[in-house]
Amino acid sequence: MKQKFDQNSKEKILNVAIKLFAQKGYDGISIREICKSADINICMISYYFGGKQELYQVIINNLIESKKIYMDSFLDINEDFHLNSEIMD
């Protein structure tokens, strides 16, 4: 049960932080605001991420990774198309 609670808290922090960073920018938002919006204790940011900069970096890394996966899916489709074209010829 604790692990589920921990995962929910971490996800909640990430979701709220993404929204607030997008709205106000890195310098326009504080850890205190993120915690208040997520309805979590301020020490949870340190527990999960280390601090504001590390939280932001996790968000950026997740974004880059999701875009990479998305782009790779197109490469796979292109490879499949190319292979199918060769078989048909």
XYZ file of C-alpha atoms in Angstrom:
89
model
C 0.000 0.000 0.000
C 2.847 2.409 0.863
C 4.423 1.908 -2.556
C 1.115 2.743 -4.266
C 0.791 5.862 -2.096
C 4.383 6.836 -2.921
C 3.828 6.346 -6.648
C 0.606 8.362 -6.542
C 2.363 11.192 -4.674
C 5.254 11.233 -7.110
C 2.897 11.226 -10.110
C 0.816 13.964 -8.520
C 3.905 16.120 -8.011
C 5.019 15.577 -11.610
C 1.591 16.354 -13.066
C 1.172 19.530 -11.028
C 4.756 20.646 -11.675
C 4.408 20.142 -15.433
C 1.282 22.280 -15.485
C 2.755 25.038 -13.319
C 6.131 25.147 -15.096
C 4.268 25.392 -18.417
C 2.084 28.217 -17.145
C 4.636 30.267 -15.217
C 8.070 29.079 -16.314
C 10.885 27.769 -14.160
C 11.565 31.057 -12.378
C 7.868 31.884 -11.969
C 7.029 28.937 -9.741
C 8.249 27.875 -6.313
C 8.471 24.499 -4.662
C 5.997 25.798 -2.095
C 3.447 26.547 -4.858
C 3.898 23.122 -6.410
C 3.380 21.432 -3.047
C 0.350 23.550 -2.234
C -1.257 22.778 -5.607
C -0.441 19.073 -5.276
C -1.637 19.065 -1.664
C 1.541 17.382 -0.454
C 4.139 18.094 2.203
C 7.015 20.255 0.980
C 9.610 17.674 2.014
C 8.203 15.245 -0.581
C 9.932 17.186 -3.380
C 13.288 16.611 -1.693
C 12.417 12.990 -0.987
C 11.528 12.146 -4.579
C 13.598 14.577 -6.613
C 16.142 16.442 -4.486
C 14.911 19.935 -5.309
C 13.314 22.203 -7.872
C 16.111 21.924 -10.420
C 16.140 18.128 -10.232
C 12.333 17.993 -10.519
C 12.504 20.184 -13.614
C 15.261 17.991 -15.068
C 13.139 14.853 -14.553
C 10.275 16.527 -16.407
C 12.580 17.530 -19.289
C 14.144 14.041 -19.429
C 10.679 12.420 -19.497
C 9.640 14.756 -22.314
C 12.763 13.977 -24.333
C 12.319 10.241 -23.778
C 8.660 10.313 -24.844
C 9.565 12.281 -27.988
C 12.377 9.832 -28.736
C 9.990 6.880 -28.434
C 7.523 8.687 -30.695
C 10.203 9.368 -33.317
C 11.498 5.809 -33.108
C 8.007 4.538 -33.898
C 8.188 6.383 -37.223
C 11.581 4.871 -37.954
C 10.135 1.422 -37.299
C 7.227 2.132 -39.637
C 9.612 3.382 -42.310
C 11.785 0.268 -41.924
C 8.747 -1.987 -42.148
C 7.547 -0.120 -45.238
C 10.987 -0.399 -46.845
C 11.213 -4.130 -46.087
C 7.717 -4.752 -47.424
C 8.557 -2.798 -50.586
C 11.647 -4.949 -51.147
C 9.634 -8.142 -50.704
C 7.033 -6.967 -53.209
C 9.675 -6.142 -55.841
